[in-house]
Amino acid sequence: MIYGGMRSMKGMVTETSVLDPEEGIRFRGYSIPECQKLLPKAAGGEEPLPEAIWWLLCTGEVPDEKQTTAISKEWAARADLPDHVVRMLDNFPANLHPMAQFVSAIAALNSESKFAQAYSRGVHKSTYWEYTYEDSMNLLAKLPTIAAVIYRNLYRDGSSVGVIDPTKDWSANFAAMLGYDDPLFTELMRLYLVIHSDHEGGNVSAHTSHLVGSALSDPYLSFSAAMAGLAGPLHGLANQEVLVFLSKIVKDLGHSYTEKDLHDWVWNHLKSGQVVPGYGHAVLRKTDPRYECQREFALKHLPKDDLFRLVSTLYKITPDILLKQGKAKNPWPNVDAHSGVLLQYFGMTEMNYYTVLFGVSRAIGCLSQLIWARGMGLPLERPKSHSTEGLMKLAAAVKK
Ligand code: CMX
């Protein structure tokens, strides 16, 4: 376990969600289909609102519509960025990856931290969670604005993201700031921002914000560090990698391939020593329910899309190939195998940007976990490490 990335080693307490290897994620006890049914939706919408999952993760209770709207209003009121953050984003070179821009802008918001100010005033530690909550609400409100500025600077004309509409929900304002006016794209954003929010405590992003936060770094610095972890290709960057992977297949085979063509292509890819992005998981041992609900969205809204057909055919053949290769413990697709296809369908073709969307959503999980960690007064995280020499001595002592 020590050499194996601490898989299955129990060493953290996380209140917001629990990941079962066979069943998938439960947010405060509710599965994704249950959340889709129970959480409040926008007027005329069918997908749950991210504001509602925030409430659920923070309190353990399903909010009503009034409570959900109150969060939408709070986030709309707090969405503006300080000038220095906008200036910094506007001055980044176009070749700086969107995730590096995202990480930097979040860290720079530390100028606004109520927690850092309160700590230096010397407030009692029993109140730390209150300032963590305030910072978290402000950060969640500002993340779509940061993300939209990055998007417009890199992929559009760099024009202003416009004014937040206080009558709209978080996702609707986000979609508008990005420059998308299709109501179905907004619905996709609502679903996307809910399902990527939380995946218990041990994943790289949540674990990072927990670890950094345990040093009493403020929520901006803690979450910025988490986003640096999300930007790794074995974690959140996999959604970008999946699109690169699909584009290579389309370039080589076009859209009129047989299952055998695809089978051979994936085998050759594996033989070249690369992973199949979007497949496998450190904990899950079945198809990720986050994959399944995106597949349902696609079946409902874009059943004839060429790229969706490719993703579906890969779903048919890849698990058998990975099983035959005999290495991956989980041959089934994870959340990242599907998200890019949906975004492409709506015209968001800039795959380097996809992990930023994941990051906006993951804030809901990381920050609700951080508030609870502060509320429970969890201490500095500091596990013990061994040297190999020390372990050899331990093993030799046991043998005797
Ligand atoms: N394709 C090819 N090989 C894979 C594989 C995949 N999709 N998934 C696992 N393997 C390989 C591993 O690389 C490892 O090989 P080595 O023994 O040569 O190192 C072996 O199978 C055993 O790995 P594992 O125990 O099954 O998986 P881990 O817990 O070590 O890693 C993960 C999990 C997700 C990093 C891995 O499955 C992977 O690299 N998947 C592709 C990247 C991906 O989709 N990441 C996104 C995960 C979800 C998220 O965080 O967003």
Coordinates of C-alpha atoms and ligand atoms in Angstrom, one line a residue:
M1 CA 0.0 0.0 0.0
I2 CA 2.8 2.4 0.9
Y3 CA 4.4 1.8 -2.5
G4 CA 1.1 1.7 -4.3
G5 CA -0.2 5.2 -3.9
M6 CA -2.0 4.3 -0.7
R7 CA -4.9 2.6 -2.6
S8 CA -7.6 1.5 -0.2
M9 CA -5.7 2.7 2.8
K10 CA -8.2 4.4 5.1
G11 CA -6.8 7.6 6.5
M12 CA -9.2 10.5 6.2
V13 CA -12.7 11.5 7.4
T14 CA -14.9 13.2 4.7
E15 CA -18.5 14.0 5.5
T16 CA -19.8 15.2 2.1
S17 CA -19.8 12.0 -0.1
V18 CA -18.8 8.4 -0.1
L19 CA -17.5 6.4 -3.1
D20 CA -18.5 2.8 -3.3
P21 CA -16.3 0.8 -5.8
E22 CA -19.4 -1.1 -7.2
E23 CA -22.1 1.5 -6.9
G24 CA -20.3 4.8 -7.5
I25 CA -20.7 8.1 -5.7
R26 CA -23.3 9.0 -3.1
F27 CA -23.6 12.6 -2.2
R28 CA -24.7 12.7 1.5
G29 CA -26.3 9.3 0.9
Y30 CA -28.0 10.2 -2.4
S31 CA -27.0 8.6 -5.7
I32 CA -26.7 10.6 -8.9
P33 CA -30.2 9.5 -10.2
E34 CA -31.7 10.3 -6.8
C35 CA -30.1 13.8 -6.9
Q36 CA -31.4 14.3 -10.4
K37 CA -34.9 13.5 -9.1
L38 CA -34.8 15.3 -5.7
L39 CA -32.7 18.5 -6.1
P40 CA -34.5 21.7 -7.3
K41 CA -34.3 22.6 -10.9
A42 CA -34.4 25.8 -12.9
A43 CA -37.8 26.9 -14.2
G44 CA -38.5 24.7 -17.2
G45 CA -35.3 22.8 -16.7
E46 CA -34.8 19.1 -16.0
E47 CA -31.3 18.9 -14.6
P48 CA -30.5 19.6 -10.9
L49 CA -29.0 22.9 -9.9
P50 CA -25.4 23.0 -8.6
E51 CA -26.5 25.5 -6.0
A52 CA -28.6 22.6 -4.5
I53 CA -25.8 20.1 -4.4
W54 CA -23.7 22.8 -2.6
W55 CA -26.5 23.1 0.0
L56 CA -26.8 19.3 0.3
L57 CA -23.0 18.8 0.7
C58 CA -22.7 21.5 3.3
T59 CA -25.8 20.7 5.4
G60 CA -26.7 17.1 4.6
E61 CA -30.2 18.2 3.7
V62 CA -32.0 18.5 0.4
P63 CA -32.8 22.2 -0.1
D64 CA -36.1 23.5 -1.3
E65 CA -36.5 25.9 -4.2
K66 CA -36.4 29.0 -2.0
Q67 CA -33.1 27.9 -0.4
T68 CA -31.6 27.1 -3.7
T69 CA -32.6 30.5 -5.2
A70 CA -31.1 32.2 -2.2
I71 CA -27.7 30.6 -3.1
S72 CA -28.1 31.7 -6.7
K73 CA -28.7 35.2 -5.6
E74 CA -25.7 35.2 -3.2
W75 CA -23.4 33.9 -5.9
A76 CA -24.6 36.4 -8.4
A77 CA -24.0 39.3 -5.9
R78 CA -20.5 38.2 -5.2
A79 CA -19.3 37.4 -8.7
D80 CA -17.1 40.4 -9.5
L81 CA -13.4 40.0 -9.7
P82 CA -10.9 42.5 -8.1
D83 CA -9.1 44.6 -10.8
H84 CA -5.7 43.1 -10.2
V85 CA -7.0 39.6 -11.0
V86 CA -8.6 40.7 -14.3
R87 CA -5.4 42.6 -15.2
M88 CA -3.3 39.5 -14.4
L89 CA -5.5 37.3 -16.6
D90 CA -5.5 39.8 -19.4
N91 CA -1.7 39.8 -19.4
F92 CA -1.1 36.1 -19.5
P93 CA 0.4 34.9 -22.8
A94 CA -1.9 32.8 -25.1
N95 CA 0.4 29.8 -24.7
L96 CA -0.2 29.5 -20.9
H97 CA -2.5 26.5 -20.4
P98 CA -5.9 27.5 -19.2
M99 CA -5.4 25.4 -16.0
A100 CA -2.2 27.3 -15.2
Q101 CA -4.2 30.6 -15.6
F102 CA -7.0 29.2 -13.4
V103 CA -4.6 28.1 -10.6
S104 CA -2.9 31.5 -10.7
A105 CA -6.1 33.6 -10.6
I106 CA -7.5 31.6 -7.7
A107 CA -4.3 32.0 -5.7
A108 CA -4.3 35.8 -6.5
L109 CA -7.8 36.1 -5.0
N110 CA -6.1 35.4 -1.6
S111 CA -5.9 39.2 -1.4
E112 CA -9.7 39.0 -0.5
S113 CA -9.4 36.3 2.1
K114 CA -11.6 36.9 5.2
F115 CA -10.1 33.8 6.8
A116 CA -6.5 35.1 6.4
Q117 CA -7.6 38.5 7.8
A118 CA -9.4 36.9 10.7
Y119 CA -6.5 34.6 11.5
S120 CA -4.1 37.5 11.6
R121 CA -6.5 39.4 13.9
G122 CA -6.3 36.4 16.2
V123 CA -9.9 35.1 16.2
H124 CA -10.8 32.0 18.3
K125 CA -10.3 28.8 16.4
S126 CA -13.9 27.7 17.0
T127 CA -14.9 30.4 14.5
Y128 CA -12.5 29.4 11.7
W129 CA -15.2 27.6 9.8
E130 CA -17.3 30.8 9.5
Y131 CA -14.6 32.6 7.7
T132 CA -13.8 29.5 5.6
Y133 CA -17.5 29.5 4.7
E134 CA -17.4 33.2 3.7
D135 CA -14.3 32.7 1.5
S136 CA -15.8 29.6 0.0
M137 CA -19.0 31.4 -1.0
N138 CA -17.0 34.3 -2.5
L139 CA -14.7 31.9 -4.4
L140 CA -17.6 29.8 -5.8
A141 CA -19.3 33.0 -6.9
K142 CA -16.2 34.2 -8.7
L143 CA -15.0 31.0 -10.3
P144 CA -17.3 31.2 -13.4
T145 CA -16.2 34.8 -14.0
I146 CA -12.5 33.7 -13.8
A147 CA -13.2 30.8 -16.1
A148 CA -15.1 32.9 -18.6
V149 CA -12.4 35.6 -18.7
I150 CA -9.9 32.9 -19.5
Y151 CA -12.1 31.4 -22.2
R152 CA -12.8 34.7 -23.9
N153 CA -9.2 35.8 -23.8
L154 CA -7.9 32.5 -25.2
Y155 CA -10.6 31.5 -27.7
R156 CA -12.7 34.6 -28.4
D157 CA -12.0 38.3 -29.0
G158 CA -11.1 39.0 -25.3
S159 CA -14.2 41.1 -24.9
S160 CA -15.8 41.6 -21.5
V161 CA -17.8 38.7 -20.0
G162 CA -20.7 41.1 -19.5
V163 CA -22.9 41.8 -16.5
I164 CA -24.2 39.1 -14.1
D165 CA -28.0 38.7 -14.1
P166 CA -29.1 38.4 -10.5
T167 CA -32.3 36.6 -11.6
K168 CA -30.4 33.8 -13.2
D169 CA -28.9 30.7 -11.7
W170 CA -25.1 30.1 -11.5
S171 CA -24.9 27.9 -14.6
A172 CA -27.1 30.2 -16.7
N173 CA -24.8 33.2 -15.9
F174 CA -21.8 31.0 -16.5
A175 CA -23.0 29.9 -19.9
A176 CA -23.9 33.5 -20.8
M177 CA -20.5 34.7 -19.8
L178 CA -18.8 32.0 -21.9
G179 CA -21.0 33.3 -24.8
Y180 CA -23.3 30.3 -25.2
D181 CA -27.1 31.0 -25.6
D182 CA -28.5 27.6 -26.3
P183 CA -30.7 26.7 -23.3
L184 CA -29.7 23.0 -23.7
F185 CA -26.1 24.0 -23.2
T186 CA -27.1 25.6 -20.0
E187 CA -28.9 22.4 -19.0
L188 CA -25.7 20.5 -19.8
M189 CA -23.7 22.9 -17.6
R190 CA -26.1 22.3 -14.7
L191 CA -25.7 18.5 -15.0
Y192 CA -22.0 18.8 -15.5
L193 CA -21.4 21.1 -12.6
V194 CA -23.4 18.8 -10.3
I195 CA -21.8 15.5 -11.2
H196 CA -18.2 16.6 -11.2
S197 CA -18.5 18.4 -7.8
D198 CA -17.4 15.8 -5.3
H199 CA -15.9 12.3 -5.2
E200 CA -15.2 11.7 -1.5
G201 CA -11.9 12.8 0.1
G202 CA -9.0 10.8 -1.3
N203 CA -9.0 11.9 -5.0
V204 CA -6.0 14.2 -5.9
S205 CA -7.9 17.5 -6.0
A206 CA -10.0 17.0 -2.8
H207 CA -7.1 15.5 -0.9
T208 CA -4.8 18.4 -1.9
S209 CA -7.2 21.1 -0.7
H210 CA -7.6 19.1 2.5
L211 CA -3.9 18.7 3.0
V212 CA -3.0 22.4 2.2
G213 CA -6.0 23.6 4.2
S214 CA -4.9 21.6 7.2
A215 CA -1.9 24.0 7.4
L216 CA -4.6 26.7 7.8
S217 CA -3.8 28.1 4.4
D218 CA -6.9 30.1 3.3
P219 CA -9.5 28.5 1.0
Y220 CA -8.1 30.4 -2.1
L221 CA -4.6 29.0 -1.6
S222 CA -5.9 25.5 -0.7
F223 CA -8.2 25.3 -3.7
S224 CA -5.6 26.7 -6.0
A225 CA -3.3 23.9 -5.0
A226 CA -6.2 21.4 -5.6
M227 CA -6.5 22.8 -9.1
A228 CA -2.8 22.2 -9.8
G229 CA -3.6 18.5 -9.0
L230 CA -6.7 18.4 -11.2
A231 CA -4.5 19.6 -14.1
G232 CA -2.7 16.2 -14.1
P233 CA -3.5 13.8 -17.0
L234 CA -4.2 10.9 -14.7
H235 CA -6.8 13.1 -12.9
G236 CA -8.9 15.9 -14.4
L237 CA -6.9 16.6 -17.5
A238 CA -8.1 13.2 -18.7
N239 CA -11.2 14.9 -20.2
Q240 CA -8.8 16.9 -22.5
E241 CA -6.8 13.7 -23.2
V242 CA -9.9 11.8 -24.2
L243 CA -10.7 14.4 -26.9
V244 CA -7.2 14.3 -28.2
F245 CA -7.5 10.5 -28.3
L246 CA -10.9 10.6 -30.1
S247 CA -9.5 13.2 -32.6
K248 CA -6.5 10.9 -33.4
I249 CA -8.9 8.0 -34.1
V250 CA -11.1 10.2 -36.4
K251 CA -8.0 11.4 -38.2
D252 CA -6.8 7.9 -38.8
L253 CA -10.1 6.1 -39.4
G254 CA -12.7 8.8 -40.2
H255 CA -16.2 8.0 -39.2
S256 CA -16.8 4.9 -41.3
Y257 CA -14.9 2.3 -39.2
T258 CA -15.8 -1.2 -38.2
E259 CA -15.5 -2.5 -34.6
K260 CA -12.5 -4.5 -35.7
D261 CA -10.8 -1.3 -37.1
L262 CA -11.3 0.3 -33.7
H263 CA -10.3 -2.7 -31.8
D264 CA -6.9 -2.8 -33.7
W265 CA -6.4 0.9 -33.2
V266 CA -6.9 0.7 -29.4
W267 CA -4.6 -2.3 -29.2
N268 CA -1.8 -0.4 -31.1
H269 CA -2.3 2.6 -28.8
L270 CA -1.9 0.4 -25.7
K271 CA 1.1 -1.4 -27.2
S272 CA 2.8 2.0 -27.6
G273 CA 2.8 2.2 -23.8
Q274 CA 0.0 4.8 -23.4
V275 CA -3.1 4.5 -21.3
V276 CA -6.7 4.7 -22.7
P277 CA -7.8 8.0 -21.3
G278 CA -11.2 8.0 -19.6
Y279 CA -11.0 4.3 -18.7
G280 CA -10.0 2.9 -15.3
H281 CA -10.2 4.3 -11.8
A282 CA -8.3 4.1 -8.5
V283 CA -11.5 3.2 -6.6
L284 CA -14.4 2.4 -8.9
R285 CA -14.8 -1.1 -10.3
K286 CA -17.8 -0.6 -12.6
T287 CA -19.0 2.0 -15.2
D288 CA -18.9 5.4 -13.5
P289 CA -22.5 6.6 -12.9
R290 CA -21.2 10.0 -13.9
Y291 CA -20.5 8.4 -17.3
E292 CA -23.9 6.8 -17.4
C293 CA -25.9 10.0 -16.8
Q294 CA -23.9 11.8 -19.5
R295 CA -24.6 8.9 -21.8
E296 CA -28.3 9.3 -21.1
F297 CA -28.1 13.0 -21.8
A298 CA -26.4 12.2 -25.2
L299 CA -29.0 9.4 -26.0
K300 CA -31.7 11.9 -25.4
H301 CA -30.3 15.0 -27.1
L302 CA -27.7 13.9 -29.6
P303 CA -28.3 10.3 -30.5
K304 CA -27.0 10.6 -34.1
D305 CA -23.8 12.6 -33.3
D306 CA -20.8 11.0 -35.0
L307 CA -18.5 11.5 -32.0
F308 CA -21.1 10.1 -29.6
R309 CA -21.3 7.0 -31.9
L310 CA -17.5 6.7 -31.6
V311 CA -17.7 7.0 -27.7
S312 CA -20.4 4.4 -27.7
T313 CA -18.5 1.9 -29.8
L314 CA -15.4 2.4 -27.7
Y315 CA -17.6 1.6 -24.6
K316 CA -18.5 -1.7 -26.4
I317 CA -15.0 -2.8 -27.2
T318 CA -12.5 -1.1 -24.8
P319 CA -13.4 -3.0 -21.5
D320 CA -12.7 -6.4 -23.2
I321 CA -9.4 -5.1 -24.6
L322 CA -8.3 -3.8 -21.2
L323 CA -9.3 -7.1 -19.6
K324 CA -7.3 -9.0 -22.2
Q325 CA -4.3 -6.8 -21.5
G326 CA -4.7 -7.8 -17.9
K327 CA -3.3 -4.7 -16.2
A328 CA -6.1 -2.2 -15.3
K329 CA -8.1 -3.3 -12.2
N330 CA -11.1 -1.5 -13.6
P331 CA -11.7 -1.7 -17.4
W332 CA -14.8 0.5 -17.3
P333 CA -15.1 4.2 -18.4
N334 CA -14.9 7.0 -15.9
V335 CA -16.5 10.5 -16.0
D336 CA -13.9 11.9 -18.4
A337 CA -14.6 9.5 -21.2
H338 CA -17.9 11.2 -22.0
S339 CA -17.9 14.9 -21.0
G340 CA -15.9 16.3 -24.0
V341 CA -18.2 14.8 -26.6
L342 CA -21.1 16.7 -25.1
L343 CA -19.2 19.9 -25.1
Q344 CA -18.0 19.5 -28.7
Y345 CA -21.7 19.0 -29.8
F346 CA -22.5 22.5 -28.5
G347 CA -19.5 24.0 -30.3
M348 CA -17.1 24.1 -27.4
T349 CA -14.3 22.5 -29.4
E350 CA -11.4 23.9 -27.3
M351 CA -10.4 20.7 -25.5
N352 CA -7.5 22.4 -23.5
Y353 CA -10.3 24.3 -21.7
Y354 CA -12.3 21.3 -20.5
T355 CA -10.5 20.8 -17.2
V356 CA -11.3 24.3 -16.2
L357 CA -15.0 23.4 -16.3
F358 CA -14.3 20.3 -14.2
G359 CA -12.4 22.7 -11.7
V360 CA -15.4 25.1 -11.4
S361 CA -17.5 22.1 -10.4
R362 CA -14.9 20.5 -8.1
A363 CA -14.9 23.7 -6.0
I364 CA -18.3 22.7 -4.6
G365 CA -16.8 19.4 -3.2
C366 CA -13.4 20.7 -2.1
L367 CA -14.8 23.8 -0.3
S368 CA -17.7 22.1 1.4
Q369 CA -15.1 19.5 2.7
L370 CA -12.8 22.3 3.9
I371 CA -15.6 24.0 5.8
W372 CA -16.3 20.7 7.6
A373 CA -12.7 20.1 8.3
R374 CA -12.4 23.6 9.9
G375 CA -15.7 23.0 11.8
M376 CA -14.5 19.7 13.2
G377 CA -11.2 21.3 14.0
L378 CA -9.2 18.6 12.1
P379 CA -5.5 19.0 12.8
L380 CA -2.5 19.5 10.5
E381 CA -2.2 16.5 8.2
R382 CA 1.2 14.9 8.6
P383 CA 1.4 11.1 7.9
K384 CA 4.6 9.2 8.8
S385 CA 6.8 8.1 5.9
H386 CA 9.4 5.3 5.9
S387 CA 12.6 4.9 4.0
T388 CA 13.0 1.6 2.0
E389 CA 15.9 0.8 4.3
G390 CA 13.7 1.2 7.3
L391 CA 11.0 -1.0 5.8
M392 CA 13.5 -3.7 5.0
K393 CA 14.6 -3.7 8.7
L394 CA 11.0 -3.9 9.8
A395 CA 10.4 -6.8 7.4
A396 CA 13.6 -8.6 8.6
A397 CA 12.5 -8.1 12.3
V398 CA 9.1 -9.7 11.5
K399 CA 10.7 -12.6 9.8
K400 CA 12.8 -13.4 12.9
Ligands
CMX1 N1 -5.4 2.2 -20.0 C1 -4.2 1.5 -20.0 N2 -3.7 1.0 -18.9 C2 -4.3 1.3 -17.7 C3 -5.5 2.0 -17.7 C4 -6.0 2.5 -18.9 N3 -7.1 3.3 -18.9 N4 -5.9 2.1 -16.4 C5 -5.0 1.5 -15.6 N5 -4.0 1.0 -16.5 C6 -2.8 0.3 -16.1 C7 -2.0 1.2 -15.2 O1 -1.3 2.2 -15.9 C8 -1.1 0.3 -14.4 O2 -0.1 -0.1 -15.3 P1 1.4 -0.4 -14.7 O3 1.3 -1.5 -13.7 O4 2.2 -0.6 -15.9 O5 1.8 0.9 -14.0 C9 -2.1 -0.9 -14.2 O6 -3.1 -0.8 -15.2 C10 -2.8 -1.0 -12.9 O7 -3.4 0.3 -12.6 P2 -4.8 0.3 -11.7 O8 -4.4 -0.2 -10.4 O9 -5.9 -0.3 -12.4 O10 -5.1 1.9 -11.8 P3 -4.5 3.0 -10.8 O11 -5.4 3.0 -9.6 O12 -3.1 2.9 -10.6 O13 -4.8 4.3 -11.6 C11 -6.0 5.7 -13.1 C12 -6.1 4.8 -11.9 C13 -7.3 6.4 -13.3 C14 -4.9 6.7 -13.0 C15 -5.8 4.8 -14.4 O14 -6.8 3.9 -14.5 C16 -5.5 5.6 -15.6 O15 -4.4 6.0 -15.9 N6 -6.6 5.8 -16.4 C17 -6.5 6.7 -17.6 C18 -6.5 8.2 -17.2 C19 -7.9 8.6 -16.7 O16 -8.9 8.3 -17.3 N7 -7.9 9.4 -15.6 C20 -9.1 10.0 -15.1 C21 -9.6 9.3 -13.8 C22 -10.8 10.1 -13.3 C23 -10.5 11.4 -12.8 O17 -9.8 11.5 -11.8 O18 -10.9 12.4 -13.4

